[in-house]
């Protein structure tokens, strides 16, 4: 499976990335592959 290319790094995407980072840290280091 391939990811789609990011066309625009807008505020919605920035908030999603920040939320994913917070969740990863809250899970004591479980990362993203």
PDB file of C-alpha atoms in Angstrom:
ATOM      1  CA  UNK A   1       0.000   0.000   0.000  1.00  0.00           C
ATOM      2  CA  UNK A   2       1.341   3.427  -0.889  1.00  0.00           C
ATOM      3  CA  UNK A   3       0.456   6.726   0.713  1.00  0.00           C
ATOM      4  CA  UNK A   4      -0.962   9.593  -1.286  1.00  0.00           C
ATOM      5  CA  UNK A   5       1.295  12.529  -2.019  1.00  0.00           C
ATOM      6  CA  UNK A   6       0.649  15.555   0.196  1.00  0.00           C
ATOM      7  CA  UNK A   7      -0.591  18.389  -1.976  1.00  0.00           C
ATOM      8  CA  UNK A   8      -1.088  21.013   0.730  1.00  0.00           C
ATOM      9  CA  UNK A   9       0.229  21.087   4.297  1.00  0.00           C
ATOM     10  CA  UNK A  10      -2.609  23.188   5.690  1.00  0.00           C
ATOM     11  CA  UNK A  11      -3.760  23.901   9.246  1.00  0.00           C
ATOM     12  CA  UNK A  12      -6.005  20.803   9.335  1.00  0.00           C
ATOM     13  CA  UNK A  13      -3.109  18.528   8.442  1.00  0.00           C
ATOM     14  CA  UNK A  14      -0.807  20.299  10.892  1.00  0.00           C
ATOM     15  CA  UNK A  15      -3.362  19.722  13.706  1.00  0.00           C
ATOM     16  CA  UNK A  16      -3.680  16.052  12.714  1.00  0.00           C
ATOM     17  CA  UNK A  17       0.092  15.587  12.867  1.00  0.00           C
ATOM     18  CA  UNK A  18       0.275  17.305  16.256  1.00  0.00           C
ATOM     19  CA  UNK A  19      -2.555  15.109  17.590  1.00  0.00           C
ATOM     20  CA  UNK A  20      -0.855  11.956  16.304  1.00  0.00           C
ATOM     21  CA  UNK A  21       2.354  13.046  18.053  1.00  0.00           C
ATOM     22  CA  UNK A  22       0.476  13.634  21.324  1.00  0.00           C
ATOM     23  CA  UNK A  23      -1.197  10.220  21.126  1.00  0.00           C
ATOM     24  CA  UNK A  24       2.117   8.521  20.392  1.00  0.00           C
ATOM     25  CA  UNK A  25       3.736  10.189  23.407  1.00  0.00           C
ATOM     26  CA  UNK A  26       0.754   9.351  25.637  1.00  0.00           C
ATOM     27  CA  UNK A  27       1.176   5.691  24.635  1.00  0.00           C
ATOM     28  CA  UNK A  28       4.694   5.718  26.098  1.00  0.00           C
ATOM     29  CA  UNK A  29       6.632   5.672  22.876  1.00  0.00           C
ATOM     30  CA  UNK A  30       4.509   3.564  20.571  1.00  0.00           C
ATOM     31  CA  UNK A  31       5.556   4.926  17.190  1.00  0.00           C
ATOM     32  CA  UNK A  32       4.276   5.156  13.673  1.00  0.00           C
ATOM     33  CA  UNK A  33       5.569   2.872  10.946  1.00  0.00           C
TER      34      UNK A  33
END
